[in-house]
C-alpha atoms as an extended CHARMM CRD file, in Angstrom:
* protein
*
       201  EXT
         1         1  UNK       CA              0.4400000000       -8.2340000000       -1.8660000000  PROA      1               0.0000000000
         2         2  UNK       CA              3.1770000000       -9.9820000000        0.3260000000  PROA      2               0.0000000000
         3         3  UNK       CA              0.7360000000      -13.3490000000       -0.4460000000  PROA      3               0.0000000000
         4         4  UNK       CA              1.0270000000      -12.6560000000       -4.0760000000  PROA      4               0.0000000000
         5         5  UNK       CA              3.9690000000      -12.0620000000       -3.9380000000  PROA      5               0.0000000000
         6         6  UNK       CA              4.9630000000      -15.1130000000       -2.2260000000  PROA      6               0.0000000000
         7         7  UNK       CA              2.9660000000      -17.0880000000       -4.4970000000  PROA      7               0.0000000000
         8         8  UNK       CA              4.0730000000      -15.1270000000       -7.3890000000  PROA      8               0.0000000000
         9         9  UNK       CA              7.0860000000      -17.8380000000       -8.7080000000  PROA      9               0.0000000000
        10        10  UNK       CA              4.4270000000      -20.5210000000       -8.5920000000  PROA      10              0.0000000000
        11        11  UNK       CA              1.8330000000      -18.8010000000      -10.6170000000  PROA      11              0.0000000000
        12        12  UNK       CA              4.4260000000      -17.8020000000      -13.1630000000  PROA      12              0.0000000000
        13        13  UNK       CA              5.5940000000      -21.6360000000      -13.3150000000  PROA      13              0.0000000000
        14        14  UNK       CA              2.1600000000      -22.6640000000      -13.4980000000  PROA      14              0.0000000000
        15        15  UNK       CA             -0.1500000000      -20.3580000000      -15.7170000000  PROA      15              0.0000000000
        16        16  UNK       CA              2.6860000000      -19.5450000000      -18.4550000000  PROA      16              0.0000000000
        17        17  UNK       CA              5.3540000000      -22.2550000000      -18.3060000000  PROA      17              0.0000000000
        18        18  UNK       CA              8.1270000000      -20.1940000000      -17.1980000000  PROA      18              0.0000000000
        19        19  UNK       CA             11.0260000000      -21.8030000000      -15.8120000000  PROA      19              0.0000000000
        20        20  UNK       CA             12.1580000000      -21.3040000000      -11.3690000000  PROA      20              0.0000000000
        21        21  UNK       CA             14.5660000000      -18.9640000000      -12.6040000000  PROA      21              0.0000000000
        22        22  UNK       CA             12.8350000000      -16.7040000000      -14.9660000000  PROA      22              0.0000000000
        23        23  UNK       CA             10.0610000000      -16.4950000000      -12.2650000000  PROA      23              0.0000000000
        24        24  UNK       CA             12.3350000000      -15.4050000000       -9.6140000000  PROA      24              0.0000000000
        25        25  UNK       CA             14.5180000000      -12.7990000000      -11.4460000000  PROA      25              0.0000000000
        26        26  UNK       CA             11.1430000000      -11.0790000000      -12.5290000000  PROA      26              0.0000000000
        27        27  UNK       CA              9.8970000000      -11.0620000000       -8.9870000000  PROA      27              0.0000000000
        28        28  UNK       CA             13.3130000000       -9.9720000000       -7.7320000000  PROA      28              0.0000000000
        29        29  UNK       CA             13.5630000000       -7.2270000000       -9.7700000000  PROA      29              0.0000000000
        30        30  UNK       CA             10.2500000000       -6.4730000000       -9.3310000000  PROA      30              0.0000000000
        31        31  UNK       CA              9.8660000000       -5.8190000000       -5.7770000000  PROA      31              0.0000000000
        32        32  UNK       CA             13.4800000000       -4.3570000000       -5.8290000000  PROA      32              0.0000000000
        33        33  UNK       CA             12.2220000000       -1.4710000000       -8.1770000000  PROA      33              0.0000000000
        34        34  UNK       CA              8.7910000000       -1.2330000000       -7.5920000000  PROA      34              0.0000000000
        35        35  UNK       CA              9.7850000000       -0.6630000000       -3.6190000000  PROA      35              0.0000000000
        36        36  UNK       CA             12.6220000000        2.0630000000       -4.3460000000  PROA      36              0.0000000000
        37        37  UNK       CA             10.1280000000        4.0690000000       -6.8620000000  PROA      37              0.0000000000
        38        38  UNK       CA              6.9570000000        3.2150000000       -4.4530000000  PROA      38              0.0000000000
        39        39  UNK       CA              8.4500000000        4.5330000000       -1.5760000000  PROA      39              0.0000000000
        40        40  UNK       CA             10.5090000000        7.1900000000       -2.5950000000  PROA      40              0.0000000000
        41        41  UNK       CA              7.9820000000        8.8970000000       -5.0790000000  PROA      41              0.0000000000
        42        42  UNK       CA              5.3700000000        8.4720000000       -3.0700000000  PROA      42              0.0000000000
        43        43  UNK       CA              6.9670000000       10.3850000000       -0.2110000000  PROA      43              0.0000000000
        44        44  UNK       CA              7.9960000000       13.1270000000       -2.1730000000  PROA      44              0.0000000000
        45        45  UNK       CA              4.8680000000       13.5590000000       -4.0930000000  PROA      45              0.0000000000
        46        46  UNK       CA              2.6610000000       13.2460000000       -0.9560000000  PROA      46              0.0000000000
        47        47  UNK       CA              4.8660000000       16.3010000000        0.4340000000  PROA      47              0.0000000000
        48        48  UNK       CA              4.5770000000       18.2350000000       -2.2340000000  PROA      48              0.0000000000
        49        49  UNK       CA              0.6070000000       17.6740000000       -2.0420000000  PROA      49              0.0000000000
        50        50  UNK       CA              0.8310000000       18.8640000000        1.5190000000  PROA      50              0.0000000000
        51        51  UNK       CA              2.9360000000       21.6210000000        1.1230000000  PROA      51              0.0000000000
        52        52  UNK       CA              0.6480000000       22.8400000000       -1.2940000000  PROA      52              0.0000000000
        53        53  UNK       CA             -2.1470000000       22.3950000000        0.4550000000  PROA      53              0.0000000000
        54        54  UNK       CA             -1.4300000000       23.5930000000        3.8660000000  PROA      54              0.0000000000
        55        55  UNK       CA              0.0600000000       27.0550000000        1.6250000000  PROA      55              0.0000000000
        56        56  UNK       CA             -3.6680000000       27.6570000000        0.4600000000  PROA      56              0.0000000000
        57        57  UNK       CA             -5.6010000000       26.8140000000        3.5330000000  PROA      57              0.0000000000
        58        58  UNK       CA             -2.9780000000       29.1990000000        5.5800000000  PROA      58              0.0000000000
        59        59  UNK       CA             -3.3120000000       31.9060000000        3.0130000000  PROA      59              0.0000000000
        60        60  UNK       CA             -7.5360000000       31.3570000000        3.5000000000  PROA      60              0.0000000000
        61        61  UNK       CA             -6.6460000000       31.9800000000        7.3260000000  PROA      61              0.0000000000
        62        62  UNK       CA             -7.7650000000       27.9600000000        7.6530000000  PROA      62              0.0000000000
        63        63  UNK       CA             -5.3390000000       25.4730000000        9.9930000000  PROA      63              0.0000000000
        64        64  UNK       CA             -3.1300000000       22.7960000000        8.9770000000  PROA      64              0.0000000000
        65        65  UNK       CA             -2.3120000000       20.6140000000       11.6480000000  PROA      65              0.0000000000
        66        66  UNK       CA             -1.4750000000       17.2730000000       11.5530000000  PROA      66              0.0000000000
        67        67  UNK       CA             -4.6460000000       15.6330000000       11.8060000000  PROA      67              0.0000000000
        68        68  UNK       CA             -5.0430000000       17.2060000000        8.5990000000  PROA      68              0.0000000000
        69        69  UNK       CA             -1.6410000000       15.9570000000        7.2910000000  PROA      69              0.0000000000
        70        70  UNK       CA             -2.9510000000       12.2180000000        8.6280000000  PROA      70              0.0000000000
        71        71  UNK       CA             -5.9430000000       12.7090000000        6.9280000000  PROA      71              0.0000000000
        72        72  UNK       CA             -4.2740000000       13.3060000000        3.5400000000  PROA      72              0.0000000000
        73        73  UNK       CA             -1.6490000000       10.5280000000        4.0590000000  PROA      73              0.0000000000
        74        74  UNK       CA             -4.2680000000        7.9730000000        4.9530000000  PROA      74              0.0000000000
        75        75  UNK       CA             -6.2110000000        9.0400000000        2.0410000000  PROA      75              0.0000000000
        76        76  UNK       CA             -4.1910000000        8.5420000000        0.0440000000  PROA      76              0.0000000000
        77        77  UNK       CA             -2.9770000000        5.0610000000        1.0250000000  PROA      77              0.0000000000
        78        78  UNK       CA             -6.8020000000        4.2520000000        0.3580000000  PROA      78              0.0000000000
        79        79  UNK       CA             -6.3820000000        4.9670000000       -2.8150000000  PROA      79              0.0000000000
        80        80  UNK       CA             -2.9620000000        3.1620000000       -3.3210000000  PROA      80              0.0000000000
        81        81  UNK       CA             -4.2030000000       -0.1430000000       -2.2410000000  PROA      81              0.0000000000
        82        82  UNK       CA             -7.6940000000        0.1130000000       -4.2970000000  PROA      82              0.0000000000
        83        83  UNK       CA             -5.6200000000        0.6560000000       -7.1210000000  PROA      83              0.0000000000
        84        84  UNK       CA             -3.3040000000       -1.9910000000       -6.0450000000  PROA      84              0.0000000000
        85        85  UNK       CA             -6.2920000000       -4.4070000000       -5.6670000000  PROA      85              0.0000000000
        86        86  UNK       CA             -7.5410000000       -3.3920000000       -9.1570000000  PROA      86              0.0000000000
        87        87  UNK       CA             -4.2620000000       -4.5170000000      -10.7690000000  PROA      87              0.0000000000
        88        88  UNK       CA             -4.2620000000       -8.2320000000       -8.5080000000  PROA      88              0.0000000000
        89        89  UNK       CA             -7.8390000000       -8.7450000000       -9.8010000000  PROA      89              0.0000000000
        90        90  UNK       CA             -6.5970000000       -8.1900000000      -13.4720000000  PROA      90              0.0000000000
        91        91  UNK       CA             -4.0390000000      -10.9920000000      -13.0330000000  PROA      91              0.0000000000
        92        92  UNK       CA             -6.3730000000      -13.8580000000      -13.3450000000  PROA      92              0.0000000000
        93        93  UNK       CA             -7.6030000000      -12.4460000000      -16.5220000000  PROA      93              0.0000000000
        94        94  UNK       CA             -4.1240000000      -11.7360000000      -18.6320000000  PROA      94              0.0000000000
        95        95  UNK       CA             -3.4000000000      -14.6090000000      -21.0230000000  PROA      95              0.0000000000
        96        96  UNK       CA              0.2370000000      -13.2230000000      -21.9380000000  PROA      96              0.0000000000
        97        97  UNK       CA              3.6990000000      -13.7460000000      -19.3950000000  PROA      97              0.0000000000
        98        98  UNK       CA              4.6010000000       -9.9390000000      -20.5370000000  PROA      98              0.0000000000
        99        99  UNK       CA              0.9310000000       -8.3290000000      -19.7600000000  PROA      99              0.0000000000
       100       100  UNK       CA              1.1370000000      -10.5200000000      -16.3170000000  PROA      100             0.0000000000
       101       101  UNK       CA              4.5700000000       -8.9440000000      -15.5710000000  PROA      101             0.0000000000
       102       102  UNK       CA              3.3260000000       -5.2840000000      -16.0140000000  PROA      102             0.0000000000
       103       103  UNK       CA             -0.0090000000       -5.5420000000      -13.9830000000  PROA      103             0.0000000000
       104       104  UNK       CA              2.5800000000       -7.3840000000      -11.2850000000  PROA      104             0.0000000000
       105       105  UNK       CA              5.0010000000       -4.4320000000      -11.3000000000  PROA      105             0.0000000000
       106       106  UNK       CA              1.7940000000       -1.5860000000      -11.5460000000  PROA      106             0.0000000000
       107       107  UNK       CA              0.2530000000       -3.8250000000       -8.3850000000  PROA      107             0.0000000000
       108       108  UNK       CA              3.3840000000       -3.6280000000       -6.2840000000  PROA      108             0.0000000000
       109       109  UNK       CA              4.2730000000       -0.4170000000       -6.9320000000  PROA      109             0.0000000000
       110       110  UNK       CA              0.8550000000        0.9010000000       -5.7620000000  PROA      110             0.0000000000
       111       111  UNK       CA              1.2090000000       -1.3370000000       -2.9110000000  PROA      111             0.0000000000
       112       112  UNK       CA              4.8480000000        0.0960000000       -1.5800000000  PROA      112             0.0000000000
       113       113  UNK       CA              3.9230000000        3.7350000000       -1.7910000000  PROA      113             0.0000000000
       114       114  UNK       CA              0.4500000000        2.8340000000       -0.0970000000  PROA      114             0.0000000000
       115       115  UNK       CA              2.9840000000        1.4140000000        2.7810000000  PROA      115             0.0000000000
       116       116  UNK       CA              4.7250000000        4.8470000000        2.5640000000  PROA      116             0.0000000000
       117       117  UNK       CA              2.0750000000        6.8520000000        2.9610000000  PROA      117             0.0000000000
       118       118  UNK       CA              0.3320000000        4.8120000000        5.4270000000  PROA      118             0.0000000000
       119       119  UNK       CA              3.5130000000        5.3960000000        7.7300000000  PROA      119             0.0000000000
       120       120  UNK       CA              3.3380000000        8.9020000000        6.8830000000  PROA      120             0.0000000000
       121       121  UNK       CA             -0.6960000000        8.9370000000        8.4310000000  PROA      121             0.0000000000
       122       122  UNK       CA              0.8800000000        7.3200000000       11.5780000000  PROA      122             0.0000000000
       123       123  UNK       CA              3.2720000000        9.2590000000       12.5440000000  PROA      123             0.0000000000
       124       124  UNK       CA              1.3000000000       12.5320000000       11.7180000000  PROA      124             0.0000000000
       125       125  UNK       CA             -1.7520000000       11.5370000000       13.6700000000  PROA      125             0.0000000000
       126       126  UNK       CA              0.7900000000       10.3440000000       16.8620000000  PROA      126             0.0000000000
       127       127  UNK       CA              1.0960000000       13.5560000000       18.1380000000  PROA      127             0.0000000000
       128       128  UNK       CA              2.7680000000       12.4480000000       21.6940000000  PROA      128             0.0000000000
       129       129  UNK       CA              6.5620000000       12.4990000000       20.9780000000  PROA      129             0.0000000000
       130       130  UNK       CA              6.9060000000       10.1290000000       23.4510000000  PROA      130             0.0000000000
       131       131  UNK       CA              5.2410000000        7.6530000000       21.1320000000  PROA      131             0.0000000000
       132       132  UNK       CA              5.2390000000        8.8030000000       17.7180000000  PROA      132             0.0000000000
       133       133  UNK       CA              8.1010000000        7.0790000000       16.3440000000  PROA      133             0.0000000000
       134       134  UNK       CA              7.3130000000        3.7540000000       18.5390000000  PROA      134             0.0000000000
       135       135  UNK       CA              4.0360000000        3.7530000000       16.4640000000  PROA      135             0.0000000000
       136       136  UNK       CA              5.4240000000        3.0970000000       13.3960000000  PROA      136             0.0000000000
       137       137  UNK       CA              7.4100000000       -0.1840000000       14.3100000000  PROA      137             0.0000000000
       138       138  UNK       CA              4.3220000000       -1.0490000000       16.2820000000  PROA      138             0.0000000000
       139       139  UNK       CA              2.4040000000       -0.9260000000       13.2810000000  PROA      139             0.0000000000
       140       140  UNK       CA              4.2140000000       -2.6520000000       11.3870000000  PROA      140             0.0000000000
       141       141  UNK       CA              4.6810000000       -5.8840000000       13.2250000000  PROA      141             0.0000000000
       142       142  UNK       CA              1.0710000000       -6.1880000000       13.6240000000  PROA      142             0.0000000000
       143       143  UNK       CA              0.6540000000       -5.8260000000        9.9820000000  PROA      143             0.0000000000
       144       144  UNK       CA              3.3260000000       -8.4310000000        9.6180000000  PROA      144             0.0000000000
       145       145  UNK       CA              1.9850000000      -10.8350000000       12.2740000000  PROA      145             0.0000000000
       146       146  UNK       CA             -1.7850000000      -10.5800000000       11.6760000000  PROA      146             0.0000000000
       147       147  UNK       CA             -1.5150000000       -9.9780000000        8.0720000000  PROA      147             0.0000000000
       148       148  UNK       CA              1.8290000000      -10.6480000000        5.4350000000  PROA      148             0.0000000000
       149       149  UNK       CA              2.3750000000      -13.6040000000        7.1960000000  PROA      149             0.0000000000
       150       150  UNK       CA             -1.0780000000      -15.3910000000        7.4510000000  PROA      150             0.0000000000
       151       151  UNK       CA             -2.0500000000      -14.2980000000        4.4340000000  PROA      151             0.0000000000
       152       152  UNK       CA              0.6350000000      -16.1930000000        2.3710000000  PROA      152             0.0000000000
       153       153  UNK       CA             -0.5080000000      -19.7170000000        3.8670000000  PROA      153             0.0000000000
       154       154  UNK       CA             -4.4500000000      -18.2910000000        3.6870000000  PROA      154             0.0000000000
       155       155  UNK       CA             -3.8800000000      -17.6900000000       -0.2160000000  PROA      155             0.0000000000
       156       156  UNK       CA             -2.6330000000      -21.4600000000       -0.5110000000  PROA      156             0.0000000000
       157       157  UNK       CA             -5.4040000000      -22.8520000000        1.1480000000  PROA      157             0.0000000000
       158       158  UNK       CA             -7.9930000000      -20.7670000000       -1.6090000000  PROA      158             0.0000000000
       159       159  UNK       CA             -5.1650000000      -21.9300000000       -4.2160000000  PROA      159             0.0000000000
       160       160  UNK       CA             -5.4680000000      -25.6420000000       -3.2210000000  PROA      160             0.0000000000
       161       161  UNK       CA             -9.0500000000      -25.4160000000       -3.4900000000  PROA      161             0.0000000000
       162       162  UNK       CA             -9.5350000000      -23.3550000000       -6.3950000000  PROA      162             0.0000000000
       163       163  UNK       CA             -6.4030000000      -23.1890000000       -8.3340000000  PROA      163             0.0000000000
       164       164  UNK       CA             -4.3930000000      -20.1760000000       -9.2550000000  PROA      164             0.0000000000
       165       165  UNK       CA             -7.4850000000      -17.9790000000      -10.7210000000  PROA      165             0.0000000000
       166       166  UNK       CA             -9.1430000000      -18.7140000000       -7.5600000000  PROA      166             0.0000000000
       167       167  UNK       CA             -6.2230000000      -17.5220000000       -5.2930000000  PROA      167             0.0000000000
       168       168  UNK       CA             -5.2680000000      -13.9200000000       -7.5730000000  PROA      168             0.0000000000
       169       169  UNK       CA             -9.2640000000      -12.9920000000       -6.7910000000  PROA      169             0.0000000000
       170       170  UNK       CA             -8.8250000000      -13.9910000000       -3.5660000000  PROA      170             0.0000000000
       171       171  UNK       CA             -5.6470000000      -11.8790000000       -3.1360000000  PROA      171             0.0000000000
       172       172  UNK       CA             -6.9910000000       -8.6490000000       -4.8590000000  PROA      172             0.0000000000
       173       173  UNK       CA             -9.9100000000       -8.6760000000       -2.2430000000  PROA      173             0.0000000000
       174       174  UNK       CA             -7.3940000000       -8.6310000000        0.2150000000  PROA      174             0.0000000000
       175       175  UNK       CA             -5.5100000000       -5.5550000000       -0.8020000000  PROA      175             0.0000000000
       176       176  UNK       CA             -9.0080000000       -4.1060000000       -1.0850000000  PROA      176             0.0000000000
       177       177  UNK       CA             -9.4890000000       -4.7790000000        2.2500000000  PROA      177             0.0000000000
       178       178  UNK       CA             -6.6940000000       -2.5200000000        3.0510000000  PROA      178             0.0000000000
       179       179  UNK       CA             -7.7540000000       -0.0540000000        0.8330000000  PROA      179             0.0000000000
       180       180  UNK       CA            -11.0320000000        0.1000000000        3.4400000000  PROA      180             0.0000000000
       181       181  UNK       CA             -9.0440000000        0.0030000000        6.1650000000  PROA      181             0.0000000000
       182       182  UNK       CA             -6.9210000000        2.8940000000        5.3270000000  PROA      182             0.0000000000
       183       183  UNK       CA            -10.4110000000        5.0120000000        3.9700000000  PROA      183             0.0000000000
       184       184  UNK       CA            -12.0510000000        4.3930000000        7.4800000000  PROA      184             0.0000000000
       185       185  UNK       CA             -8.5580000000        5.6850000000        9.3960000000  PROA      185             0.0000000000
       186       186  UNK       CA             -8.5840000000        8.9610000000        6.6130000000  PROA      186             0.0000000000
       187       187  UNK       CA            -12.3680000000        9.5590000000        7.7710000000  PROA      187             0.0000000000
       188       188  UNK       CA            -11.3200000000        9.2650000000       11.3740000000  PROA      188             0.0000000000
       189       189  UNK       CA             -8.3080000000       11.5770000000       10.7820000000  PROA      189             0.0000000000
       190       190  UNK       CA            -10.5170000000       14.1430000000        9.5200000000  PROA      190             0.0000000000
       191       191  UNK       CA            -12.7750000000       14.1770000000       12.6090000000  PROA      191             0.0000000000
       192       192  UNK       CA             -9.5460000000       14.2650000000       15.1250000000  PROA      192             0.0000000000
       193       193  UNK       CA             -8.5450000000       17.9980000000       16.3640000000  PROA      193             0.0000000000
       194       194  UNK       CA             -5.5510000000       18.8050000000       14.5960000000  PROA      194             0.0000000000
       195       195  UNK       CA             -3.0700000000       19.6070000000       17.8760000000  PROA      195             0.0000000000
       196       196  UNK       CA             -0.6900000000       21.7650000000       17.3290000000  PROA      196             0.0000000000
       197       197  UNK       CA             -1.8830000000       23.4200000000       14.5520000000  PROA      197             0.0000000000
       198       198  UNK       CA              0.4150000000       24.9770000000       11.6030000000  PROA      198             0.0000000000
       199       199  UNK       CA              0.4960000000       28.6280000000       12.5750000000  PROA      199             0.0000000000
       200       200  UNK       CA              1.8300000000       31.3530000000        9.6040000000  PROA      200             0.0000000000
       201       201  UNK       CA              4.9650000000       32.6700000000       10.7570000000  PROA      201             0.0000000000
């Protein structure tokens, strides 16, 4: 979505005639909400999901560890960024400014709580302390190097050769992409010995 959303402006301009600075106030404010709910609800919903479930599997006499707690996190930034990549293949398809605008804000916001939870999977499934909270900047830049910032000038090449509707398909298979990416590291948390494990007190 950081290709979309660089390209964002330009398919507002172009597809519905909007003018630079109607284009960049909805983006603005897009990402600027979109993040703060994404990230913020997301954490506190995924903790709640936790909680809950590490209460039942204690109470079952079942650990909870954080390979488990990966698992979940992971798992659900899966699902984040398939739903994310549902909304960006939508976008081609909308033939109103307004309907664009929501599927926009519904993509992003998927998209900044699958980021939250994703970070949430990495730091549960570093259980080193050494390293755990190096792993997170870690991650990041190489999602920033060998992804957000590629993928802006890889979604202009598709654009250049097949125009905007081209380039939103193109950008919704990326996010679903992701959305693999972050099922395969769920599976893989799942499989990992959760060390330590969440003893009842």
């Amino acid at each position: 979505m950081n290709a979309v959303l660089f390209w964002t402006p330009t398919f507002m301009q172009s597809l519905f005639g909007v003018d630079r600075i109607t284009s960049g106030a909805v983006c603005g404010t897009t990402v600027a909400v979109a993040g703060c709910l994404g990230n913020v609800g997301s954490g506190f919903l995924l903790d709640a999901i936790i909680s809950q479930t590490k209460q039942r599997r204690l109470l079952a006499n079942l650990q909870f560890g954080d390979a488990d707690r990966a698992h979940m996190s992971a798992k659900a930034a899966s699902v984040l960024c398939l739903a994310s990549s549902l909304f960006s293949f939508l976008l081609p398809f909308v033939h109103s400014f307004e309907a664009f605008c929501i599927l926009f804000f519904a993509a992003q916001l998927c998209e900044y709580a699958a980021m939250s939870t994703g970070n949430m999977a990495i730091i549960s499934i570093v259980t080193d302390a050494r390293v755990r909270f190096q792993a997170v900047p870690f991650a990041t830049l190489a999602g920033q190097a060998f992804g957000a910032l590629p993928s802006a000038a890889v979604l202009g090449v598709f654009r250049d050769l097949g125009g905007d509707f081209l380039s939103l398909v193109v950008s919704g298979g990326m996010m679903f992409g992701c959305g693999c990416c972050f099922g395969m590291a769920s599976v893989i948390a799942a499989n990992v010995k959760s060390d330590p494990p969440f003893a009842p007190e």
